[in-house]
Amino acid sequence: MAMFRRRPAARVGDDLPDPTFSFLTVGEAARLRALTREAFARHGLEVDVHADHLRSDDGAGYGLHNLFALCHNARKGEREWPSIVGDHVARMIRARQGPELTELPPEEILEHVYIRVVAATSLPDLSGFGYRREVVGDLVELLAFDTPDAVVLMPDEVVSRVGVDDLRAAGVHNLLTEPFGGIEWLESGDVRFGVVAGESVHTASRILTVDDVLRRVHGEPDAPHGTLLAIPYRHQLAFHVVRDASVLPTVEAMVRFAIAGYDDGVGSISPHLYYRAASGALQQLTVHGEEGEVSVHVEGAFADAIEAVMPEGPPLDD
């Protein structure tokens, strides 16, 4: 189908895009990495600096994308960077140090647990999350304990103590009762798709409860030909119910939407476009090449849906 291209790959140069964080220049990213390392040092922690994360002497890993996106979007520019970095590093350290989930009673954990969708590649190590569920592509479902300062992913030792089935049931319930946020409709020509956007850091995890989303928005969850989905970062879920030929231009628009949100949003999850069949099965539609190109693969259940809504439509190439 259509081919897209992300921002051009970076060349070495202080004013050119950083190879890891393309929304920053090489020089900006270097200055932010230095600021972050200094902020950790003020807390008595020495860290090794890598392109997209830091690692402390005790083996703990700290991702940089959220922090760098915050700084990129700072209204006062680089003048705000030291205070943003300092506050963010302090929160990361507090989140790493507590709460001590192994000491909390099960009923308190059940009250604050959420099912959470994250990208597996965003975590330094998955070995402590043996209970995880594969969702689609790089996405995995974990359990998270929501605190005032941070969301703490729950390790195997806590999950086994409380019970994975009870925790997941409570996590689904808590997600469904979380403030839903607002709906924005993005429309242009034949393109129309909705975006659930909210302050909740669990908004994107509603990809696991799509029927509830459709029921709230359309009054019923009926989508016999499936739904297009994107979760570029944690505060957004984009969706389009496949009904007619408008699916083709909407695919292209949602691909661009997912990439832009993933590149610039705080709490990035995925730059990909997904398809959810009426059965509930999820399928990743996009593939990203090494040179920044993005292709949409029309196959399997999604190809069947296209044929159903466009029985006499134009042929589609992978």
PDB file of C-alpha atoms in Angstrom:
ATOM      1  CA  MET A   1       0.000   0.000   0.000  1.00  0.00           C
ATOM      2  CA  ALA A   2       1.208   3.582   0.580  1.00  0.00           C
ATOM      3  CA  MET A   3       4.787   4.299   1.563  1.00  0.00           C
ATOM      4  CA  PHE A   4       5.687   7.024   4.042  1.00  0.00           C
ATOM      5  CA  ARG A   5       8.966   8.481   5.189  1.00  0.00           C
ATOM      6  CA  ARG A   6       9.880   9.751   8.611  1.00  0.00           C
ATOM      7  CA  ARG A   7      12.275  12.571   9.247  1.00  0.00           C
ATOM      8  CA  PRO A   8      15.594  12.074   7.438  1.00  0.00           C
ATOM      9  CA  ALA A   9      18.331  10.169   9.199  1.00  0.00           C
ATOM     10  CA  ALA A  10      20.776  12.402  11.017  1.00  0.00           C
ATOM     11  CA  ARG A  11      24.312  13.164   9.961  1.00  0.00           C
ATOM     12  CA  VAL A  12      26.999  14.063  12.451  1.00  0.00           C
ATOM     13  CA  GLY A  13      26.761  17.766  13.233  1.00  0.00           C
ATOM     14  CA  ASP A  14      25.796  19.882  16.233  1.00  0.00           C
ATOM     15  CA  ASP A  15      22.790  21.501  14.523  1.00  0.00           C
ATOM     16  CA  LEU A  16      21.473  18.404  12.766  1.00  0.00           C
ATOM     17  CA  PRO A  17      18.833  16.019  14.178  1.00  0.00           C
ATOM     18  CA  ASP A  18      19.997  13.715  16.955  1.00  0.00           C
ATOM     19  CA  PRO A  19      20.034  10.080  15.721  1.00  0.00           C
ATOM     20  CA  THR A  20      17.999   8.887  18.724  1.00  0.00           C
ATOM     21  CA  PHE A  21      15.742  11.864  19.462  1.00  0.00           C
ATOM     22  CA  SER A  22      15.045  13.472  16.097  1.00  0.00           C
ATOM     23  CA  PHE A  23      13.024  16.316  17.660  1.00  0.00           C
ATOM     24  CA  LEU A  24      16.312  17.593  19.163  1.00  0.00           C
ATOM     25  CA  THR A  25      19.564  18.585  17.514  1.00  0.00           C
ATOM     26  CA  VAL A  26      22.755  16.686  18.283  1.00  0.00           C
ATOM     27  CA  GLY A  27      23.920  19.609  20.409  1.00  0.00           C
ATOM     28  CA  GLU A  28      20.653  19.901  22.341  1.00  0.00           C
ATOM     29  CA  ALA A  29      20.583  16.179  23.098  1.00  0.00           C
ATOM     30  CA  ALA A  30      24.198  16.280  24.297  1.00  0.00           C
ATOM     31  CA  ARG A  31      23.450  19.193  26.633  1.00  0.00           C
ATOM     32  CA  LEU A  32      20.406  17.415  28.043  1.00  0.00           C
ATOM     33  CA  ARG A  33      22.340  14.195  28.650  1.00  0.00           C
ATOM     34  CA  ALA A  34      24.965  16.213  30.539  1.00  0.00           C
ATOM     35  CA  LEU A  35      22.294  18.022  32.601  1.00  0.00           C
ATOM     36  CA  THR A  36      20.645  14.714  33.469  1.00  0.00           C
ATOM     37  CA  ARG A  37      23.902  13.113  34.537  1.00  0.00           C
ATOM     38  CA  GLU A  38      24.638  16.125  36.773  1.00  0.00           C
ATOM     39  CA  ALA A  39      21.147  15.915  38.317  1.00  0.00           C
ATOM     40  CA  PHE A  40      21.692  12.266  39.246  1.00  0.00           C
ATOM     41  CA  ALA A  41      25.104  13.134  40.701  1.00  0.00           C
ATOM     42  CA  ARG A  42      23.457  15.675  43.015  1.00  0.00           C
ATOM     43  CA  HIS A  43      21.479  12.750  44.456  1.00  0.00           C
ATOM     44  CA  GLY A  44      24.689  10.777  44.934  1.00  0.00           C
ATOM     45  CA  LEU A  45      24.136   8.484  41.943  1.00  0.00           C
ATOM     46  CA  GLU A  46      26.738   7.949  39.232  1.00  0.00           C
ATOM     47  CA  VAL A  47      25.230   6.923  35.896  1.00  0.00           C
ATOM     48  CA  ASP A  48      26.545   5.714  32.570  1.00  0.00           C
ATOM     49  CA  VAL A  49      25.079   7.705  29.693  1.00  0.00           C
ATOM     50  CA  HIS A  50      23.683   5.826  26.689  1.00  0.00           C
ATOM     51  CA  ALA A  51      21.855   7.189  23.664  1.00  0.00           C
ATOM     52  CA  ASP A  52      18.319   6.658  24.982  1.00  0.00           C
ATOM     53  CA  HIS A  53      18.803   5.813  28.668  1.00  0.00           C
ATOM     54  CA  LEU A  54      21.039   6.068  31.693  1.00  0.00           C
ATOM     55  CA  ARG A  55      22.170   3.175  33.871  1.00  0.00           C
ATOM     56  CA  SER A  56      23.287   3.539  37.482  1.00  0.00           C
ATOM     57  CA  ASP A  57      25.906   1.473  39.283  1.00  0.00           C
ATOM     58  CA  ASP A  58      23.203  -0.683  40.890  1.00  0.00           C
ATOM     59  CA  GLY A  59      21.980  -1.735  37.436  1.00  0.00           C
ATOM     60  CA  ALA A  60      18.814   0.402  37.394  1.00  0.00           C
ATOM     61  CA  GLY A  61      17.907   1.875  34.019  1.00  0.00           C
ATOM     62  CA  TYR A  62      16.300   5.286  33.440  1.00  0.00           C
ATOM     63  CA  GLY A  63      14.737   6.128  30.080  1.00  0.00           C
ATOM     64  CA  LEU A  64      15.312   9.577  28.587  1.00  0.00           C
ATOM     65  CA  HIS A  65      12.544   9.993  26.002  1.00  0.00           C
ATOM     66  CA  ASN A  66       9.884  11.437  28.327  1.00  0.00           C
ATOM     67  CA  LEU A  67      12.304  13.884  29.908  1.00  0.00           C
ATOM     68  CA  PHE A  68      13.709  15.042  26.586  1.00  0.00           C
ATOM     69  CA  ALA A  69      10.198  15.494  25.159  1.00  0.00           C
ATOM     70  CA  LEU A  70       9.277  17.636  28.169  1.00  0.00           C
ATOM     71  CA  CYS A  71      12.316  19.822  27.599  1.00  0.00           C
ATOM     72  CA  HIS A  72      11.653  20.040  23.867  1.00  0.00           C
ATOM     73  CA  ASN A  73       8.150  21.365  24.606  1.00  0.00           C
ATOM     74  CA  ALA A  74       9.236  23.803  27.328  1.00  0.00           C
ATOM     75  CA  ARG A  75       7.627  27.170  26.700  1.00  0.00           C
ATOM     76  CA  LYS A  76      10.714  29.130  27.779  1.00  0.00           C
ATOM     77  CA  GLY A  77      13.157  26.933  25.883  1.00  0.00           C
ATOM     78  CA  GLU A  78      16.536  25.955  27.280  1.00  0.00           C
ATOM     79  CA  ARG A  79      16.197  28.347  30.230  1.00  0.00           C
ATOM     80  CA  GLU A  80      13.735  25.876  31.753  1.00  0.00           C
ATOM     81  CA  TRP A  81      15.820  22.783  31.145  1.00  0.00           C
ATOM     82  CA  PRO A  82      17.763  22.704  34.458  1.00  0.00           C
ATOM     83  CA  SER A  83      14.587  22.916  36.570  1.00  0.00           C
ATOM     84  CA  ILE A  84      12.677  20.423  34.383  1.00  0.00           C
ATOM     85  CA  VAL A  85      15.571  17.951  34.502  1.00  0.00           C
ATOM     86  CA  GLY A  86      16.024  18.369  38.250  1.00  0.00           C
ATOM     87  CA  ASP A  87      12.350  17.793  39.021  1.00  0.00           C
ATOM     88  CA  HIS A  88      12.066  14.838  36.643  1.00  0.00           C
ATOM     89  CA  VAL A  89      15.168  13.092  37.975  1.00  0.00           C
ATOM     90  CA  ALA A  90      13.918  13.529  41.548  1.00  0.00           C
ATOM     91  CA  ARG A  91      10.607  11.900  40.588  1.00  0.00           C
ATOM     92  CA  MET A  92      12.371   9.014  38.837  1.00  0.00           C
ATOM     93  CA  ILE A  93      14.492   8.353  41.906  1.00  0.00           C
ATOM     94  CA  ARG A  94      11.457   8.473  44.221  1.00  0.00           C
ATOM     95  CA  ALA A  95       9.621   6.076  41.917  1.00  0.00           C
ATOM     96  CA  ARG A  96      12.586   3.699  41.933  1.00  0.00           C
ATOM     97  CA  GLN A  97      12.822   3.807  45.724  1.00  0.00           C
ATOM     98  CA  GLY A  98       9.158   3.295  46.540  1.00  0.00           C
ATOM     99  CA  PRO A  99       6.557   2.410  47.379  1.00  0.00           C
ATOM    100  CA  GLU A 100       7.746  -0.899  48.786  1.00  0.00           C
ATOM    101  CA  LEU A 101       5.077  -3.040  47.175  1.00  0.00           C
ATOM    102  CA  THR A 102       6.242  -6.191  48.918  1.00  0.00           C
ATOM    103  CA  GLU A 103       5.118  -4.681  52.250  1.00  0.00           C
ATOM    104  CA  LEU A 104       1.715  -3.310  51.188  1.00  0.00           C
ATOM    105  CA  PRO A 105      -1.425  -5.314  52.011  1.00  0.00           C
ATOM    106  CA  PRO A 106      -3.108  -6.982  49.018  1.00  0.00           C
ATOM    107  CA  GLU A 107      -6.278  -4.905  49.363  1.00  0.00           C
ATOM    108  CA  GLU A 108      -4.327  -1.654  48.958  1.00  0.00           C
ATOM    109  CA  ILE A 109      -2.530  -2.974  45.904  1.00  0.00           C
ATOM    110  CA  LEU A 110      -5.805  -4.115  44.329  1.00  0.00           C
ATOM    111  CA  GLU A 111      -7.278  -0.655  44.901  1.00  0.00           C
ATOM    112  CA  HIS A 112      -4.524   1.058  42.918  1.00  0.00           C
ATOM    113  CA  VAL A 113      -3.544  -1.473  40.230  1.00  0.00           C
ATOM    114  CA  TYR A 114      -4.097  -0.864  36.506  1.00  0.00           C
ATOM    115  CA  ILE A 115      -3.506  -2.961  33.432  1.00  0.00           C
ATOM    116  CA  ARG A 116      -0.865  -1.094  31.458  1.00  0.00           C
ATOM    117  CA  VAL A 117       0.298  -1.363  27.848  1.00  0.00           C
ATOM    118  CA  VAL A 118       3.957  -0.554  27.234  1.00  0.00           C
ATOM    119  CA  ALA A 119       6.489  -1.152  24.494  1.00  0.00           C
ATOM    120  CA  ALA A 120       8.777  -4.024  25.437  1.00  0.00           C
ATOM    121  CA  THR A 121      11.768  -2.168  23.994  1.00  0.00           C
ATOM    122  CA  SER A 122      11.120   0.754  26.364  1.00  0.00           C
ATOM    123  CA  LEU A 123      12.060  -1.400  29.364  1.00  0.00           C
ATOM    124  CA  PRO A 124      15.711  -2.137  30.172  1.00  0.00           C
ATOM    125  CA  ASP A 125      14.847  -5.668  31.333  1.00  0.00           C
ATOM    126  CA  LEU A 126      11.716  -7.819  31.069  1.00  0.00           C
ATOM    127  CA  SER A 127      13.025 -10.703  33.152  1.00  0.00           C
ATOM    128  CA  GLY A 128      11.203  -9.493  36.275  1.00  0.00           C
ATOM    129  CA  PHE A 129       7.816  -9.534  34.533  1.00  0.00           C
ATOM    130  CA  GLY A 130       7.259 -13.183  33.750  1.00  0.00           C
ATOM    131  CA  TYR A 131       3.486 -12.732  34.121  1.00  0.00           C
ATOM    132  CA  ARG A 132       3.339 -10.283  31.185  1.00  0.00           C
ATOM    133  CA  ARG A 133       0.975 -10.833  28.273  1.00  0.00           C
ATOM    134  CA  GLU A 134       1.944 -10.272  24.662  1.00  0.00           C
ATOM    135  CA  VAL A 135      -0.513  -7.832  23.049  1.00  0.00           C
ATOM    136  CA  VAL A 136       0.640  -7.265  19.462  1.00  0.00           C
ATOM    137  CA  GLY A 137       3.988  -6.473  17.865  1.00  0.00           C
ATOM    138  CA  ASP A 138       6.237  -4.906  20.494  1.00  0.00           C
ATOM    139  CA  LEU A 139       3.376  -4.152  22.900  1.00  0.00           C
ATOM    140  CA  VAL A 140       3.027  -6.045  26.176  1.00  0.00           C
ATOM    141  CA  GLU A 141       0.478  -5.868  28.965  1.00  0.00           C
ATOM    142  CA  LEU A 142       1.824  -5.399  32.496  1.00  0.00           C
ATOM    143  CA  LEU A 143       0.320  -4.504  35.862  1.00  0.00           C
ATOM    144  CA  ALA A 144       1.067  -1.094  37.349  1.00  0.00           C
ATOM    145  CA  PHE A 145       0.628   0.431  40.791  1.00  0.00           C
ATOM    146  CA  ASP A 146      -0.448   4.080  40.502  1.00  0.00           C
ATOM    147  CA  THR A 147       1.159   6.436  43.032  1.00  0.00           C
ATOM    148  CA  PRO A 148       0.964  10.246  43.372  1.00  0.00           C
ATOM    149  CA  ASP A 149       4.529  10.591  42.079  1.00  0.00           C
ATOM    150  CA  ALA A 150       4.808   7.817  39.513  1.00  0.00           C
ATOM    151  CA  VAL A 151       3.394   4.626  38.080  1.00  0.00           C
ATOM    152  CA  VAL A 152       5.364   1.607  39.300  1.00  0.00           C
ATOM    153  CA  LEU A 153       5.337  -1.555  37.200  1.00  0.00           C
ATOM    154  CA  MET A 154       4.698  -4.557  39.409  1.00  0.00           C
ATOM    155  CA  PRO A 155       7.374  -7.304  39.541  1.00  0.00           C
ATOM    156  CA  ASP A 156       6.747 -11.037  39.657  1.00  0.00           C
ATOM    157  CA  GLU A 157       7.251 -11.308  43.418  1.00  0.00           C
ATOM    158  CA  VAL A 158       4.391  -8.901  44.128  1.00  0.00           C
ATOM    159  CA  VAL A 159       2.102 -10.360  41.470  1.00  0.00           C
ATOM    160  CA  SER A 160       2.600 -13.915  42.743  1.00  0.00           C
ATOM    161  CA  ARG A 161       1.848 -12.817  46.322  1.00  0.00           C
ATOM    162  CA  VAL A 162      -1.442 -11.100  45.460  1.00  0.00           C
ATOM    163  CA  GLY A 163      -2.491 -13.279  42.512  1.00  0.00           C
ATOM    164  CA  VAL A 164      -2.272 -12.398  38.827  1.00  0.00           C
ATOM    165  CA  ASP A 165      -5.946 -13.118  38.065  1.00  0.00           C
ATOM    166  CA  ASP A 166      -7.219 -10.950  40.911  1.00  0.00           C
ATOM    167  CA  LEU A 167      -4.782  -8.189  40.004  1.00  0.00           C
ATOM    168  CA  ARG A 168      -5.752  -8.210  36.342  1.00  0.00           C
ATOM    169  CA  ALA A 169      -9.475  -8.152  37.143  1.00  0.00           C
ATOM    170  CA  ALA A 170      -8.915  -5.188  39.467  1.00  0.00           C
ATOM    171  CA  GLY A 171      -6.646  -3.554  36.885  1.00  0.00           C
ATOM    172  CA  VAL A 172      -9.357  -3.743  34.221  1.00  0.00           C
ATOM    173  CA  HIS A 173     -11.978  -2.409  36.644  1.00  0.00           C
ATOM    174  CA  ASN A 174      -9.770   0.519  37.682  1.00  0.00           C
ATOM    175  CA  LEU A 175      -9.011   1.377  34.056  1.00  0.00           C
ATOM    176  CA  LEU A 176     -12.706   1.380  33.143  1.00  0.00           C
ATOM    177  CA  THR A 177     -13.529   3.673  36.065  1.00  0.00           C
ATOM    178  CA  GLU A 178     -10.617   6.059  35.374  1.00  0.00           C
ATOM    179  CA  PRO A 179     -11.690   9.492  34.014  1.00  0.00           C
ATOM    180  CA  PHE A 180     -12.212   8.927  30.307  1.00  0.00           C
ATOM    181  CA  GLY A 181     -10.934  12.222  28.967  1.00  0.00           C
ATOM    182  CA  GLY A 182     -12.273  14.079  25.954  1.00  0.00           C
ATOM    183  CA  ILE A 183     -12.944  13.092  22.358  1.00  0.00           C
ATOM    184  CA  GLU A 184     -11.495  15.097  19.479  1.00  0.00           C
ATOM    185  CA  TRP A 185     -12.506  14.303  15.916  1.00  0.00           C
ATOM    186  CA  LEU A 186      -9.873  14.865  13.241  1.00  0.00           C
ATOM    187  CA  GLU A 187     -11.527  15.398   9.871  1.00  0.00           C
ATOM    188  CA  SER A 188     -10.315  16.367   6.413  1.00  0.00           C
ATOM    189  CA  GLY A 189     -12.104  15.341   3.225  1.00  0.00           C
ATOM    190  CA  ASP A 190     -12.959  11.652   3.533  1.00  0.00           C
ATOM    191  CA  VAL A 191     -10.750  11.259   6.608  1.00  0.00           C
ATOM    192  CA  ARG A 192     -12.390  11.097  10.011  1.00  0.00           C
ATOM    193  CA  PHE A 193     -11.065   9.469  13.153  1.00  0.00           C
ATOM    194  CA  GLY A 194     -11.492  10.047  16.862  1.00  0.00           C
ATOM    195  CA  VAL A 195      -8.837  10.670  19.493  1.00  0.00           C
ATOM    196  CA  VAL A 196      -9.430   9.945  23.161  1.00  0.00           C
ATOM    197  CA  ALA A 197      -7.155  12.372  25.000  1.00  0.00           C
ATOM    198  CA  GLY A 198      -6.917  12.781  28.736  1.00  0.00           C
ATOM    199  CA  GLU A 199      -4.714  13.634  31.672  1.00  0.00           C
ATOM    200  CA  SER A 200      -4.710  10.010  32.785  1.00  0.00           C
ATOM    201  CA  VAL A 201      -1.459   8.193  32.052  1.00  0.00           C
ATOM    202  CA  HIS A 202      -3.572   5.096  31.409  1.00  0.00           C
ATOM    203  CA  THR A 203      -5.482   6.495  28.410  1.00  0.00           C
ATOM    204  CA  ALA A 204      -3.520   4.554  25.783  1.00  0.00           C
ATOM    205  CA  SER A 205      -4.048   1.321  27.714  1.00  0.00           C
ATOM    206  CA  ARG A 206      -7.689   1.517  26.641  1.00  0.00           C
ATOM    207  CA  ILE A 207      -6.515  -0.322  23.530  1.00  0.00           C
ATOM    208  CA  LEU A 208      -7.237  -3.324  25.790  1.00  0.00           C
ATOM    209  CA  THR A 209     -10.846  -2.189  26.351  1.00  0.00           C
ATOM    210  CA  VAL A 210     -11.861  -0.998  22.879  1.00  0.00           C
ATOM    211  CA  ASP A 211     -15.457  -2.204  23.218  1.00  0.00           C
ATOM    212  CA  ASP A 212     -15.877   0.144  26.176  1.00  0.00           C
ATOM    213  CA  VAL A 213     -14.426   3.022  24.131  1.00  0.00           C
ATOM    214  CA  LEU A 214     -16.821   2.410  21.246  1.00  0.00           C
ATOM    215  CA  ARG A 215     -19.753   2.048  23.630  1.00  0.00           C
ATOM    216  CA  ARG A 216     -18.984   5.403  25.247  1.00  0.00           C
ATOM    217  CA  VAL A 217     -18.453   7.176  21.917  1.00  0.00           C
ATOM    218  CA  HIS A 218     -21.016   5.532  19.617  1.00  0.00           C
ATOM    219  CA  GLY A 219     -23.460   4.106  22.141  1.00  0.00           C
ATOM    220  CA  GLU A 220     -22.600   0.527  21.163  1.00  0.00           C
ATOM    221  CA  PRO A 221     -19.431  -1.487  20.523  1.00  0.00           C
ATOM    222  CA  ASP A 222     -20.584  -2.803  17.142  1.00  0.00           C
ATOM    223  CA  ALA A 223     -17.724  -2.834  14.601  1.00  0.00           C
ATOM    224  CA  PRO A 224     -18.315  -5.849  12.316  1.00  0.00           C
ATOM    225  CA  HIS A 225     -15.433  -4.865  10.024  1.00  0.00           C
ATOM    226  CA  GLY A 226     -13.037  -3.959  12.812  1.00  0.00           C
ATOM    227  CA  THR A 227     -11.325  -0.814  14.048  1.00  0.00           C
ATOM    228  CA  LEU A 228      -8.109   1.039  13.248  1.00  0.00           C
ATOM    229  CA  LEU A 229      -6.139   1.975  16.379  1.00  0.00           C
ATOM    230  CA  ALA A 230      -3.079   4.008  17.323  1.00  0.00           C
ATOM    231  CA  ILE A 231      -1.519   4.724  20.728  1.00  0.00           C
ATOM    232  CA  PRO A 232       1.398   7.075  20.015  1.00  0.00           C
ATOM    233  CA  TYR A 233       1.846   8.017  23.657  1.00  0.00           C
ATOM    234  CA  ARG A 234       0.255   7.326  27.005  1.00  0.00           C
ATOM    235  CA  HIS A 235      -2.328  10.139  26.930  1.00  0.00           C
ATOM    236  CA  GLN A 236      -3.894   9.271  23.547  1.00  0.00           C
ATOM    237  CA  LEU A 237      -5.871   6.555  21.808  1.00  0.00           C
ATOM    238  CA  ALA A 238      -6.879   7.140  18.177  1.00  0.00           C
ATOM    239  CA  PHE A 239      -9.600   5.013  16.580  1.00  0.00           C
ATOM    240  CA  HIS A 240     -11.619   4.633  13.380  1.00  0.00           C
ATOM    241  CA  VAL A 241     -14.391   2.086  12.880  1.00  0.00           C
ATOM    242  CA  VAL A 242     -13.993   0.509   9.427  1.00  0.00           C
ATOM    243  CA  ARG A 243     -17.261   0.927   7.525  1.00  0.00           C
ATOM    244  CA  ASP A 244     -16.564   2.066   3.960  1.00  0.00           C
ATOM    245  CA  ALA A 245     -13.965   3.328   1.465  1.00  0.00           C
ATOM    246  CA  SER A 246     -12.962   6.148   3.816  1.00  0.00           C
ATOM    247  CA  VAL A 247     -10.724   3.583   5.506  1.00  0.00           C
ATOM    248  CA  LEU A 248      -8.041   4.081   2.825  1.00  0.00           C
ATOM    249  CA  PRO A 249      -7.317   7.802   3.318  1.00  0.00           C
ATOM    250  CA  THR A 250      -7.866   7.348   7.053  1.00  0.00           C
ATOM    251  CA  VAL A 251      -5.111   4.722   7.181  1.00  0.00           C
ATOM    252  CA  GLU A 252      -2.661   7.213   5.685  1.00  0.00           C
ATOM    253  CA  ALA A 253      -3.751   9.992   8.044  1.00  0.00           C
ATOM    254  CA  MET A 254      -3.529   7.768  11.121  1.00  0.00           C
ATOM    255  CA  VAL A 255      -0.078   6.515  10.145  1.00  0.00           C
ATOM    256  CA  ARG A 256       1.165  10.108  10.088  1.00  0.00           C
ATOM    257  CA  PHE A 257      -0.684  10.883  13.312  1.00  0.00           C
ATOM    258  CA  ALA A 258       0.903   7.921  15.123  1.00  0.00           C
ATOM    259  CA  ILE A 259       4.418   8.813  13.992  1.00  0.00           C
ATOM    260  CA  ALA A 260       4.079  12.497  14.922  1.00  0.00           C
ATOM    261  CA  GLY A 261       2.651  11.724  18.366  1.00  0.00           C
ATOM    262  CA  TYR A 262       5.262   9.080  19.085  1.00  0.00           C
ATOM    263  CA  ASP A 263       8.122  11.401  18.106  1.00  0.00           C
ATOM    264  CA  ASP A 264       6.916  14.403  20.114  1.00  0.00           C
ATOM    265  CA  GLY A 265       4.686  13.074  22.913  1.00  0.00           C
ATOM    266  CA  VAL A 266       5.627  12.532  26.540  1.00  0.00           C
ATOM    267  CA  GLY A 267       5.351   8.862  27.454  1.00  0.00           C
ATOM    268  CA  SER A 268       5.774   7.490  23.937  1.00  0.00           C
ATOM    269  CA  ILE A 269       4.418   3.995  23.329  1.00  0.00           C
ATOM    270  CA  SER A 270       4.182   3.139  19.635  1.00  0.00           C
ATOM    271  CA  PRO A 271       4.549   4.777  16.207  1.00  0.00           C
ATOM    272  CA  HIS A 272       2.585   1.939  14.574  1.00  0.00           C
ATOM    273  CA  LEU A 273      -0.955   1.603  13.276  1.00  0.00           C
ATOM    274  CA  TYR A 274      -2.988  -1.390  14.432  1.00  0.00           C
ATOM    275  CA  TYR A 275      -6.162  -3.145  13.344  1.00  0.00           C
ATOM    276  CA  ARG A 276      -8.579  -4.822  15.753  1.00  0.00           C
ATOM    277  CA  ALA A 277     -10.855  -7.398  14.142  1.00  0.00           C
ATOM    278  CA  ALA A 278     -14.434  -7.965  15.277  1.00  0.00           C
ATOM    279  CA  SER A 279     -13.136 -11.035  17.129  1.00  0.00           C
ATOM    280  CA  GLY A 280     -10.882  -8.811  19.238  1.00  0.00           C
ATOM    281  CA  ALA A 281      -7.619 -10.017  17.645  1.00  0.00           C
ATOM    282  CA  LEU A 282      -5.048  -7.274  17.103  1.00  0.00           C
ATOM    283  CA  GLN A 283      -2.834  -6.918  14.032  1.00  0.00           C
ATOM    284  CA  GLN A 284       0.063  -4.528  13.428  1.00  0.00           C
ATOM    285  CA  LEU A 285      -0.316  -2.908  10.013  1.00  0.00           C
ATOM    286  CA  THR A 286       2.840  -0.823   9.694  1.00  0.00           C
ATOM    287  CA  VAL A 287       6.482  -1.783   9.272  1.00  0.00           C
ATOM    288  CA  HIS A 288       9.271   0.775   9.752  1.00  0.00           C
ATOM    289  CA  GLY A 289      12.437   0.454   7.674  1.00  0.00           C
ATOM    290  CA  GLU A 290      15.989   1.311   8.663  1.00  0.00           C
ATOM    291  CA  GLU A 291      16.008   4.417   6.453  1.00  0.00           C
ATOM    292  CA  GLY A 292      12.854   5.854   8.013  1.00  0.00           C
ATOM    293  CA  GLU A 293      10.387   4.535   5.435  1.00  0.00           C
ATOM    294  CA  VAL A 294       7.043   3.189   6.653  1.00  0.00           C
ATOM    295  CA  SER A 295       4.932   0.668   4.755  1.00  0.00           C
ATOM    296  CA  VAL A 296       1.359  -0.460   5.418  1.00  0.00           C
ATOM    297  CA  HIS A 297       0.733  -4.187   4.995  1.00  0.00           C
ATOM    298  CA  VAL A 298      -2.779  -5.106   3.899  1.00  0.00           C
ATOM    299  CA  GLU A 299      -3.104  -8.779   4.737  1.00  0.00           C
ATOM    300  CA  GLY A 300      -4.977 -11.258   6.914  1.00  0.00           C
ATOM    301  CA  ALA A 301      -8.076 -10.033   8.724  1.00  0.00           C
ATOM    302  CA  PHE A 302      -7.487  -6.437   7.643  1.00  0.00           C
ATOM    303  CA  ALA A 303      -7.407  -7.439   3.974  1.00  0.00           C
ATOM    304  CA  ASP A 304     -10.686  -9.309   4.504  1.00  0.00           C
ATOM    305  CA  ALA A 305     -12.228  -6.196   6.030  1.00  0.00           C
ATOM    306  CA  ILE A 306     -11.106  -4.020   3.111  1.00  0.00           C
ATOM    307  CA  GLU A 307     -12.620  -6.468   0.665  1.00  0.00           C
ATOM    308  CA  ALA A 308     -15.880  -6.516   2.621  1.00  0.00           C
ATOM    309  CA  VAL A 309     -16.337  -2.734   2.630  1.00  0.00           C
ATOM    310  CA  MET A 310     -14.887  -2.240  -0.881  1.00  0.00           C
ATOM    311  CA  PRO A 311     -15.926  -5.340  -2.854  1.00  0.00           C
ATOM    312  CA  GLU A 312     -15.339  -3.550  -6.140  1.00  0.00           C
ATOM    313  CA  GLY A 313     -12.608  -1.229  -4.944  1.00  0.00           C
ATOM    314  CA  PRO A 314      -9.134  -0.726  -6.403  1.00  0.00           C
ATOM    315  CA  PRO A 315      -6.538  -3.463  -5.910  1.00  0.00           C
ATOM    316  CA  LEU A 316      -4.147  -2.845  -3.026  1.00  0.00           C
ATOM    317  CA  ASP A 317      -0.431  -3.617  -3.035  1.00  0.00           C
ATOM    318  CA  ASP A 318       1.497  -4.501   0.096  1.00  0.00           C
TER     319      ASP A 318
END
